[in-house]
XYZ file of C-alpha atoms in Angstrom:
720
model
C 162.522 86.851 234.577
C 159.309 87.280 233.523
C 156.928 89.107 235.622
C 153.772 87.402 237.259
C 151.162 89.991 235.897
C 152.637 88.926 232.015
C 152.765 85.830 232.282
C 149.309 85.022 233.793
C 148.357 87.142 230.508
C 149.712 85.670 228.353
C 148.438 82.049 229.894
C 145.334 83.307 229.377
C 145.473 83.931 225.765
C 146.966 80.955 225.323
C 143.138 78.942 227.554
C 141.711 81.062 224.665
C 143.341 79.911 221.652
C 143.576 76.969 222.647
C 139.311 76.754 223.751
C 138.825 78.416 219.667
C 141.502 75.591 218.419
C 138.486 72.867 219.624
C 135.319 74.548 218.742
C 137.305 74.395 214.938
C 138.564 70.580 215.660
C 134.488 70.059 217.029
C 132.932 71.251 213.906
C 135.188 69.675 211.341
C 134.402 66.876 213.146
C 131.029 67.395 212.651
C 131.040 67.884 209.545
C 133.313 65.229 207.813
C 130.101 63.063 209.949
C 127.149 64.733 207.913
C 129.455 64.523 204.587
C 130.079 60.658 204.966
C 125.841 60.678 205.723
C 125.448 62.718 202.037
C 127.937 60.123 199.941
C 126.159 57.431 201.681
C 122.960 58.942 200.538
C 124.498 60.058 197.207
C 126.084 56.549 196.176
C 122.742 54.532 197.730
C 121.159 57.485 194.296
C 123.633 55.974 192.060
C 123.447 52.545 192.441
C 119.925 52.437 192.066
C 119.530 54.997 189.359
C 122.483 52.411 187.772
C 119.284 49.772 188.087
C 117.276 51.237 186.467
C 118.631 52.387 183.184
C 120.207 48.356 182.632
C 115.983 47.497 183.330
C 115.273 50.590 180.099
C 118.991 49.700 178.309
C 117.598 45.888 178.610
C 113.155 47.089 177.001
C 115.087 49.814 174.444
C 117.407 48.200 172.297
C 115.078 45.583 170.975
C 113.027 47.654 170.407
C 115.369 50.211 168.093
C 117.256 47.406 166.100
C 113.326 46.547 165.019
C 112.606 50.066 164.009
C 115.430 50.109 162.057
C 115.133 47.203 160.568
C 111.338 48.949 159.411
C 113.292 51.758 158.613
C 115.453 49.814 156.013
C 112.597 47.677 154.920
C 110.545 51.263 154.059
C 112.842 52.628 151.866
C 113.422 49.575 149.933
C 109.618 49.916 149.263
C 109.963 53.106 148.484
C 112.798 52.837 145.930
C 111.387 49.580 144.771
C 108.188 51.844 143.930
C 110.528 54.815 141.788
C 112.639 52.473 139.920
C 108.721 50.589 139.050
C 107.628 54.244 137.924
C 111.363 55.286 136.366
C 110.597 52.293 134.193
C 107.020 53.061 133.720
C 107.693 56.132 132.362
C 109.511 54.898 129.347
C 106.285 52.574 128.342
C 104.337 55.998 128.689
C 107.648 57.216 126.100
C 106.079 57.455 123.496
C 102.738 57.233 123.634
C 102.903 61.151 125.676
C 105.808 62.477 122.723
C 103.882 60.780 119.667
C 101.963 63.796 119.016
C 104.576 66.611 119.944
C 107.210 64.774 117.571
C 104.354 64.367 114.492
C 103.322 68.254 114.919
C 107.031 69.023 114.752
C 109.315 71.419 115.968
C 108.174 73.859 114.565
C 107.755 77.220 116.171
C 107.933 75.149 120.335
C 112.265 73.767 119.325
C 113.001 74.171 122.770
C 110.056 72.070 123.996
C 110.439 69.570 121.003
C 114.623 68.948 122.340
C 112.493 67.801 125.668
C 110.665 65.636 124.155
C 113.188 63.780 122.184
C 115.207 63.843 125.295
C 113.219 61.696 126.412
C 112.787 59.470 123.479
C 117.050 59.025 123.680
C 117.359 58.068 127.328
C 113.968 55.149 126.208
C 115.697 53.972 123.937
C 119.218 53.515 125.833
C 116.631 51.584 128.370
C 115.442 49.603 127.080
C 118.731 48.494 124.473
C 120.701 48.002 127.923
C 117.520 46.076 129.887
C 114.730 44.872 127.501
C 116.330 44.742 123.572
C 114.004 42.364 122.826
C 111.052 44.723 123.882
C 108.468 45.798 121.143
C 108.906 49.213 123.639
C 112.054 49.242 121.812
C 111.235 49.578 118.444
C 108.261 51.770 119.042
C 111.005 54.780 120.764
C 113.263 54.110 117.651
C 110.717 54.481 115.331
C 109.839 57.527 117.136
C 112.896 58.402 117.953
C 114.224 58.432 113.938
C 110.942 60.031 112.642
C 111.752 63.054 115.180
C 115.352 62.772 114.132
C 113.830 63.596 110.703
C 111.784 66.096 111.671
C 114.548 68.517 113.048
C 116.293 67.958 110.006
C 113.511 69.314 107.714
C 112.889 71.425 109.584
C 116.666 73.277 109.732
C 116.919 72.395 105.855
C 112.945 74.275 105.957
C 114.828 77.719 107.994
C 118.030 77.367 106.419
C 115.654 78.301 103.257
C 112.971 80.146 103.804
C 115.329 83.028 105.776
C 118.694 82.838 103.514
C 118.204 85.761 101.624
C 120.039 87.439 98.440
C 122.375 89.793 99.782
C 120.954 93.471 97.944
C 123.195 94.707 95.415
C 122.350 97.600 97.169
C 124.394 96.192 99.884
C 127.168 94.625 98.995
C 128.180 98.186 97.217
C 127.645 100.378 99.816
C 130.613 97.208 102.105
C 132.929 97.731 99.086
C 132.417 101.164 98.203
C 132.775 101.492 102.502
C 135.879 99.033 102.694
C 138.356 101.745 104.730
C 135.341 103.586 106.251
C 135.396 101.905 109.768
C 132.071 103.493 110.692
C 129.739 101.967 108.171
C 130.829 98.292 108.211
C 129.890 98.879 112.053
C 126.760 100.345 111.388
C 125.819 97.917 108.390
C 127.191 94.275 109.376
C 125.805 91.317 106.764
C 122.804 89.626 108.159
C 122.389 85.908 106.851
C 119.542 85.317 108.953
C 117.938 86.294 111.850
C 119.371 86.108 115.278
C 116.317 83.972 116.884
C 116.702 81.693 113.265
C 119.934 81.430 114.048
C 119.711 79.903 117.538
C 117.720 78.089 116.559
C 119.992 76.416 113.428
C 122.485 76.849 115.569
C 120.580 74.128 118.763
C 119.401 71.659 116.095
C 122.579 71.444 114.485
C 124.353 70.976 117.537
C 121.221 68.208 118.682
C 122.305 66.964 115.050
C 125.617 66.163 116.249
C 125.510 65.282 120.029
C 122.780 62.968 119.436
C 121.696 62.472 115.372
C 124.843 61.226 114.679
C 124.070 62.408 111.905
C 126.802 65.338 109.198
C 123.677 65.269 106.443
C 122.402 68.800 107.446
C 125.792 70.014 107.256
C 125.781 69.148 103.089
C 122.561 70.791 103.324
C 124.062 73.733 104.879
C 127.230 74.584 102.492
C 124.106 73.419 99.564
C 121.632 76.731 100.268
C 124.340 78.892 101.844
C 126.294 78.677 98.286
C 123.780 79.138 96.369
C 122.935 82.746 97.943
C 126.847 83.432 97.681
C 126.571 82.661 94.394
C 123.086 84.251 93.500
C 124.643 87.216 95.190
C 127.036 88.219 93.279
C 125.506 87.283 90.031
C 122.792 90.077 91.596
C 125.812 92.285 91.892
C 126.907 91.833 88.342
C 123.271 92.397 86.880
C 122.903 95.845 88.972
C 125.748 96.599 87.758
C 124.883 96.395 83.583
C 121.124 97.106 84.203
C 122.351 100.960 86.624
C 124.810 101.514 83.835
C 122.589 100.444 81.624
C 120.308 103.351 82.590
C 122.864 106.283 84.264
C 126.332 105.328 82.786
C 127.590 105.328 86.511
C 125.930 103.042 89.086
C 126.234 104.100 92.143
C 124.675 102.943 95.725
C 122.016 104.343 98.051
C 122.319 105.430 101.956
C 123.230 102.837 104.140
C 120.547 100.230 104.895
C 120.045 101.766 108.658
C 119.511 105.404 107.801
C 116.620 106.970 106.607
C 115.094 106.713 103.419
C 113.461 109.514 103.012
C 116.643 111.005 103.271
C 119.659 108.967 100.889
C 123.201 109.709 100.036
C 123.731 108.282 96.870
C 127.500 107.112 97.283
C 129.956 106.629 93.310
C 131.080 102.721 93.031
C 135.170 103.382 92.524
C 134.917 102.449 88.752
C 139.030 101.841 86.952
C 137.178 103.309 83.921
C 139.196 101.912 81.579
C 137.557 102.090 78.168
C 135.721 104.987 79.048
C 138.757 106.777 80.216
C 140.593 106.378 76.073
C 136.755 107.295 74.859
C 137.062 110.943 76.643
C 141.070 111.252 75.008
C 139.569 109.866 71.826
C 137.311 113.347 72.480
C 139.974 114.903 74.489
C 141.679 114.750 71.294
C 138.787 116.073 68.543
C 138.458 119.137 70.918
C 141.370 120.237 72.424
C 144.636 120.953 71.746
C 148.546 120.819 73.471
C 149.134 123.791 74.626
C 147.073 123.577 78.247
C 144.429 126.466 77.037
C 141.622 124.562 76.651
C 141.525 121.781 79.290
C 145.257 120.731 79.568
C 144.827 117.979 77.027
C 146.943 115.876 76.744
C 146.162 114.986 72.300
C 146.259 117.533 69.493
C 143.197 118.386 67.756
C 143.025 118.166 64.028
C 142.124 120.026 61.786
C 142.005 120.541 58.170
C 139.168 118.464 56.070
C 140.026 115.080 56.615
C 140.353 117.081 60.131
C 136.052 117.487 60.057
C 135.794 114.394 58.463
C 137.460 112.145 61.273
C 135.963 114.267 64.213
C 133.263 114.073 62.964
C 133.035 110.291 62.444
C 135.097 109.661 66.034
C 132.431 111.732 68.028
C 129.170 110.191 66.427
C 131.104 106.354 67.065
C 131.560 108.149 70.636
C 128.180 109.892 71.366
C 126.106 106.809 69.709
C 125.016 104.712 72.030
C 123.939 102.101 69.479
C 127.426 102.313 67.684
C 129.440 100.160 67.258
C 132.386 101.939 68.983
C 129.998 102.886 72.356
C 128.134 99.729 72.569
C 131.198 97.462 72.446
C 133.131 99.737 74.504
C 130.559 100.412 77.169
C 130.004 96.822 77.194
C 133.606 96.494 77.978
C 133.505 99.176 80.589
C 131.163 97.435 82.630
C 131.851 94.019 82.685
C 135.343 95.661 84.243
C 134.149 97.434 86.703
C 131.535 94.323 87.701
C 134.519 91.868 87.772
C 136.342 93.567 89.874
C 133.394 94.551 92.175
C 132.482 91.322 92.120
C 135.923 89.599 93.247
C 135.727 91.911 95.924
C 131.774 91.295 96.553
C 133.114 87.438 97.248
C 136.277 88.458 99.371
C 133.008 89.991 102.076
C 130.849 87.488 101.450
C 133.149 84.755 101.311
C 134.654 86.501 104.866
C 130.403 86.640 106.965
C 130.051 83.012 105.530
C 132.926 81.661 107.679
C 132.025 83.530 110.275
C 128.482 82.113 110.159
C 129.963 79.158 110.035
C 132.284 78.929 113.094
C 128.861 78.523 114.627
C 126.917 76.534 113.472
C 128.675 73.589 111.330
C 131.578 71.678 114.427
C 134.591 72.490 114.592
C 136.651 69.756 112.552
C 133.733 69.747 109.569
C 134.361 74.049 109.225
C 136.705 73.934 106.629
C 135.865 71.053 104.246
C 132.366 72.846 104.146
C 133.393 76.006 103.863
C 135.365 74.466 100.951
C 132.322 72.931 99.645
C 130.138 76.674 100.046
C 132.218 78.640 98.558
C 133.069 76.444 94.869
C 130.337 77.541 93.062
C 130.901 80.973 93.651
C 134.440 81.236 93.098
C 134.456 78.514 89.798
C 131.818 81.405 88.366
C 134.354 84.029 88.917
C 137.602 81.929 87.797
C 135.426 80.980 84.482
C 134.629 85.200 84.131
C 138.142 85.302 84.396
C 138.937 82.751 82.604
C 136.452 83.840 79.326
C 138.297 87.563 79.917
C 141.827 85.431 78.539
C 139.826 84.370 76.443
C 138.235 87.073 74.645
C 141.244 88.663 74.985
C 143.673 86.424 73.060
C 141.001 86.736 70.457
C 141.247 90.534 70.547
C 144.670 90.364 70.191
C 144.568 87.641 66.912
C 142.791 90.289 65.321
C 144.640 93.369 66.599
C 142.393 94.814 68.489
C 144.124 95.637 71.597
C 142.172 98.432 73.359
C 139.545 95.203 74.746
C 143.195 93.792 75.879
C 143.338 97.129 78.103
C 139.814 95.155 79.812
C 142.548 92.886 81.680
C 145.172 95.475 83.188
C 142.438 96.644 85.732
C 141.521 93.547 86.793
C 144.461 91.803 87.452
C 145.804 94.703 89.338
C 142.595 93.954 91.422
C 143.400 90.439 91.962
C 146.148 90.821 92.562
C 146.143 93.864 95.505
C 142.643 91.859 96.118
C 145.605 88.145 96.767
C 146.348 88.607 100.543
C 142.557 88.780 101.356
C 141.896 85.840 99.452
C 144.301 84.061 100.608
C 143.156 84.922 104.601
C 139.789 83.553 102.964
C 140.932 80.547 101.642
C 143.029 79.480 104.542
C 143.050 75.817 105.219
C 141.100 74.637 101.746
C 142.443 72.671 99.607
C 144.958 73.143 97.521
C 143.064 72.943 94.687
C 140.737 76.110 95.675
C 143.989 77.694 96.426
C 145.719 77.776 93.686
C 142.739 79.012 91.421
C 143.982 82.688 92.026
C 146.930 82.119 91.319
C 146.578 80.551 87.607
C 144.418 83.601 86.846
C 146.661 86.074 87.856
C 149.167 83.518 86.160
C 147.221 83.574 82.575
C 146.394 87.202 82.346
C 150.022 87.894 82.792
C 150.559 85.402 80.503
C 147.906 87.365 77.635
C 148.728 90.810 78.932
C 152.470 90.178 78.409
C 151.345 88.709 74.887
C 149.517 91.997 74.042
C 151.762 94.419 75.222
C 154.451 92.969 72.443
C 152.083 91.806 69.754
C 151.116 95.420 70.569
C 154.885 96.927 69.530
C 155.267 94.657 66.565
C 151.395 95.609 65.310
C 152.862 98.915 65.635
C 156.162 98.521 63.836
C 154.794 96.300 60.613
C 151.200 98.361 59.869
C 150.944 98.842 56.488
C 151.399 101.796 54.160
C 148.092 101.420 52.814
C 147.548 104.818 50.733
C 144.180 105.476 51.786
C 144.154 105.380 55.334
C 147.149 108.239 55.488
C 145.582 111.897 56.026
C 145.447 113.272 52.932
C 145.984 116.905 54.728
C 149.328 115.208 56.625
C 147.600 115.507 59.609
C 148.301 113.019 63.023
C 148.407 110.049 62.382
C 145.508 107.567 63.243
C 148.134 104.801 63.854
C 149.892 107.416 66.220
C 147.056 108.464 68.137
C 146.048 104.455 69.228
C 149.398 104.414 69.482
C 150.133 107.315 72.225
C 146.767 106.367 73.986
C 147.651 102.665 75.001
C 150.984 103.714 76.392
C 148.546 106.853 78.985
C 146.820 103.915 79.205
C 149.831 102.283 80.936
C 150.380 105.327 83.563
C 147.497 104.237 85.353
C 148.568 100.702 85.122
C 152.729 100.882 85.676
C 153.285 98.265 88.442
C 150.459 95.704 86.225
C 152.069 96.325 83.239
C 155.777 96.115 84.397
C 154.632 92.770 86.471
C 153.402 91.320 83.214
C 156.599 92.159 81.284
C 158.534 91.023 84.629
C 156.812 87.367 84.524
C 157.473 86.471 80.985
C 160.916 87.113 81.606
C 161.728 90.098 78.895
C 164.617 91.051 80.572
C 166.288 89.021 77.943
C 164.147 90.315 74.452
C 165.417 93.717 76.382
C 169.098 93.764 76.523
C 168.664 94.295 80.391
C 170.677 92.541 83.143
C 168.805 90.530 85.194
C 170.342 91.601 88.879
C 169.448 88.698 91.160
C 168.908 91.348 93.816
C 165.896 92.386 92.244
C 164.184 89.275 92.456
C 162.382 88.037 94.724
C 161.701 84.348 95.662
C 158.998 84.119 93.060
C 160.974 83.243 89.921
C 158.035 86.225 88.526
C 158.465 88.872 91.294
C 160.777 91.160 90.622
C 161.569 94.413 92.435
C 159.123 97.499 91.497
C 162.423 98.969 90.256
C 163.124 96.266 87.349
C 159.771 96.507 86.451
C 159.819 100.023 85.628
C 162.834 99.539 83.702
C 161.908 97.333 81.881
C 158.440 99.016 81.255
C 160.259 101.872 80.062
C 162.134 99.730 77.532
C 159.275 98.359 76.114
C 157.663 102.294 76.056
C 160.769 103.270 74.020
C 160.117 99.709 71.528
C 157.243 100.792 71.092
C 158.575 104.659 69.855
C 160.758 103.546 67.714
C 158.349 101.193 65.659
C 156.178 104.066 65.426
C 158.665 105.957 64.716
C 159.681 103.934 61.247
C 156.840 102.900 60.533
C 156.265 106.698 60.258
C 158.937 107.260 58.531
C 158.006 104.478 55.668
C 154.461 106.177 55.872
C 156.074 109.414 54.753
C 157.094 108.210 51.737
C 153.587 107.787 50.696
C 153.327 111.035 49.812
C 154.826 112.390 46.364
C 154.635 116.085 48.100
C 158.069 115.709 50.156
C 156.840 118.889 51.074
C 154.002 117.337 51.976
C 156.139 113.633 53.946
C 157.775 116.569 56.046
C 154.320 118.298 57.414
C 153.394 114.913 57.944
C 156.041 113.444 59.733
C 156.426 117.184 62.042
C 152.991 116.934 63.078
C 152.811 113.044 64.440
C 156.396 113.599 66.091
C 155.312 116.773 67.587
C 152.031 115.427 68.321
C 154.526 112.377 69.886
C 156.380 115.107 72.094
C 153.699 116.604 73.391
C 152.078 114.337 74.640
C 155.202 113.049 75.913
C 155.394 116.019 77.639
C 151.881 116.173 78.929
C 151.744 113.005 81.571
C 153.944 111.344 83.206
C 155.389 108.952 79.999
C 158.493 111.371 79.269
C 159.468 110.431 82.894
C 159.161 106.887 82.595
C 160.800 106.798 79.117
C 163.859 109.134 80.740
C 164.697 106.371 83.113
C 165.935 103.807 79.630
C 166.539 107.144 77.748
C 167.542 110.040 78.376
C 167.407 111.863 75.116
C 164.319 110.572 74.280
C 162.743 114.730 74.532
C 166.073 116.237 73.231
C 165.918 113.505 70.077
C 161.818 114.275 68.899
C 162.670 117.983 69.311
C 165.155 117.865 66.409
C 163.125 115.575 64.509
C 160.222 118.178 64.233
C 163.290 121.182 63.517
C 164.749 119.211 60.906
C 161.028 118.750 59.839
C 160.539 122.743 59.326
C 163.474 122.626 57.141
C 162.451 120.183 54.935
C 159.266 121.728 54.945
C 160.787 125.209 54.727
C 162.722 124.308 51.180
C 159.383 123.857 49.794
C 159.638 127.627 49.125
C 162.735 128.012 47.157
C 160.633 126.437 43.922
C 159.401 130.526 44.809
C 161.772 132.250 46.033
C 165.125 131.333 43.877
C 162.882 133.244 41.096
C 163.435 136.164 42.801
C 166.685 135.369 44.723
C 169.155 138.818 43.978
C 171.524 135.784 42.877
C 169.413 135.124 39.833
C 168.139 138.636 39.005
C 169.451 140.666 35.323
C 172.260 143.130 36.542
C 172.125 146.238 34.903
C 172.265 150.147 34.722
C 170.177 152.952 36.390
C 168.723 154.589 34.371
C 169.876 153.022 31.185
C 167.029 151.743 28.902
C 166.547 148.070 28.983
C 166.643 145.688 26.645
C 164.279 142.914 25.254
C 166.445 140.135 27.270
C 166.435 141.490 30.188
C 162.670 142.964 30.125
C 161.013 139.454 29.428
C 163.702 137.517 32.402
C 161.987 140.276 34.681
C 158.845 139.430 33.347
C 159.601 135.691 33.719
C 160.651 136.625 37.938
C 157.835 137.855 38.178
C 155.252 135.288 36.941
C 157.575 132.769 38.274
C 157.133 134.136 41.491
C 153.682 134.883 41.436
C 152.482 130.719 39.965
C 154.438 130.053 42.556
C 153.680 131.284 45.540
C 149.478 130.367 44.384
C 149.857 127.288 44.092
C 151.760 126.727 47.273
C 149.574 128.516 49.415
C 146.501 126.323 47.634
C 147.774 123.355 47.823
C 149.478 124.196 51.381
C 145.971 125.910 53.020
C 144.633 122.270 52.935
C 147.022 121.275 54.873
C 146.876 120.745 59.022
C 149.217 121.595 61.390
C 147.104 121.299 64.700
C 149.768 122.398 66.995
C 148.584 126.237 67.157
C 151.591 127.373 68.593
C 153.744 125.265 65.973
C 151.820 126.887 63.261
C 151.860 129.958 63.777
C 155.987 129.610 64.194
C 156.191 128.301 61.116
C 153.811 130.557 58.965
C 156.237 133.091 59.873
C 159.004 132.578 59.833
C 158.146 131.354 56.041
C 156.342 134.719 56.009
C 159.310 136.736 57.424
C 161.852 134.838 54.372
C 159.325 135.429 51.454
C 158.406 139.185 52.924
C 162.286 139.674 52.972
C 162.528 138.222 49.934
C 159.745 139.244 47.883
C 159.846 143.107 49.656
C 163.588 143.717 48.035
C 163.147 142.084 44.801
C 159.723 144.739 44.369
C 162.188 147.683 45.874
C 164.521 147.101 42.816
C 161.635 146.592 40.087
C 158.218 147.940 41.408
C 159.998 151.097 40.015
C 161.144 149.576 36.738
C 159.382 149.678 32.932
C 160.074 146.325 31.806
C 156.280 146.601 31.071
C 152.999 148.600 29.920
C 150.722 146.339 32.121
C 152.501 146.538 35.442
C 149.641 144.727 37.065
C 149.479 141.360 35.537
C 152.723 140.581 36.578
C 152.993 143.117 40.173
C 149.995 141.587 41.343
C 151.192 141.528 45.016
C 152.235 143.683 48.062
C 154.511 142.976 50.504
C 151.497 142.877 52.998
C 149.120 140.556 50.686
C 152.065 138.069 50.560
C 151.427 137.958 54.842
C 148.339 137.259 54.405
C 148.484 134.500 52.087
C 150.784 133.141 53.782
C 148.840 133.220 57.168
C 145.682 132.089 55.658
C 147.845 128.265 55.607
C 147.027 125.010 57.137
C 144.074 126.397 57.487
C 140.631 125.179 54.861
C 138.112 128.054 56.560
C 140.260 130.528 55.066
């Protein structure tokens, strides 16, 4: 049971809570009443606002619609006015641009093209909207006049600023083909950059708006003329330079300082000039290698003096027929070779320029037309060279035919660049160079064959034979010609191979030695073919020399003649690469010539038998020492002395005028003959020198042994 005090306390607590709850309830009632009142007031305000909004909307919407309509009307008016202004502007285009069109585009191309754009738009407008309008005809006429002015300006710019490439620059370009730095420093500039940009803009406008391709014809005609003139100028430069100094030089690259030029010699083939140098060596040096290592033998004696004198005069006389013709051939050859290289370089440069100016689908055709004149000129000159070579072959002037060799070699070396440059041109253009190469190979092969036949069939003219038995002109010419071929082994071999001459020389043709082209052979086959050809020439020469040697009545002089010629050929082969080339197909050639030389020496030595036979022991009388000689024996001894003396004097007199150009061979032959004669004469003199066969011994014993040796030492020496 709860105590009374706790119950009383609990009751008071409950009463207090009840009182608080009543107060809270009273507060909530008051708040609700206030909230209801506020809600009523808000509803009243909103209702009033809604009413006012409805009134405002009813009054604003009509105004908005009217304003929107007015704005549309204003925009339409503005657009109409703008269109009117635009249309009206077309009617003023003619008057606004007429002055500019009349004055032309020179010096103000940008402004001029802007005016042409306005005229173009006016033409399009009147064509679409008022085709019968007189304004259309007016702007059309103005447009055509403007287009003509642009075409005229294009021609004018190309004509005024297209300049011939200087020969000096071309020579530098050709000479510096392997020098990339030089090429970068001195590119060809056909047109100034500013002019080029104007030309490009005009050409693009004419293509896009002018609907005219005539300017392409103007372009290729002008550039074709400059290309042709550049090449002709280079050729003339070579002629003038060679006539004044003998060798053309190119000054320094243009962008270097002019006060410190560095001359650069042009690479020259030197075909004819090299032959002249060889001929000079022939007249000045020997084969012993002691004087400049010449490949040729000097002549001696009267015939030597005569031939050297006239050869020297012919070579040194600038106005002489030999020097004049050969110098001219050499210059023409050099000029043509460099013109071919210049054409390739210029054509490459022209194509680069053309790609900037001419539309892509017209570039190949325009380029084809552009290069025709220059290319035809080169081909015509090449054909003239071929024709001249044919005439030279007919008159047996084979030195003139040698000009074909360096040209043909250069054309073949340049052909890949040619083919690349002419890529895309017409078939007729591409085939011009191969046609010329074929013609040159044909005439070259003809020259080689005719030369071999000419060596074989050269007539035995007595007046043309050297009286001193020295090297025949035919031999020196043949060796000179063959030595020239050393510089053109591949070219000469290809000439022979191109004519399929393997059957002529009985050389079996291995299918592996040919490529897909019927006239393209391996270098090994060409080398064997050339080797066989050289052996054929040498064989023909040997047969002809044997025939010519029979012209001499004296067998000893005939032997000296053959000895000199065989020795000349042998030494010439040994001192050059000819021996290696001959050895390709004839391994024993060198040994064979040595045997021929020794054989002729032995033949010559037999000429002394008629001298030594007088004093040979087998023909001497036999007598007892201390026994007085009989008259018959004394007379026999006298006859032996007299026969020896007369024979010795006669031979020495005759053979002193003969020539053995090779010092080594001359000394060898003298020494061998001296040993034989001195030994025989010494024995004879020892046996009979003290025998009393005569009262006048000095009449018969005219020479001491040493004197006989001295006399033989003076053989083959006209100065003795």
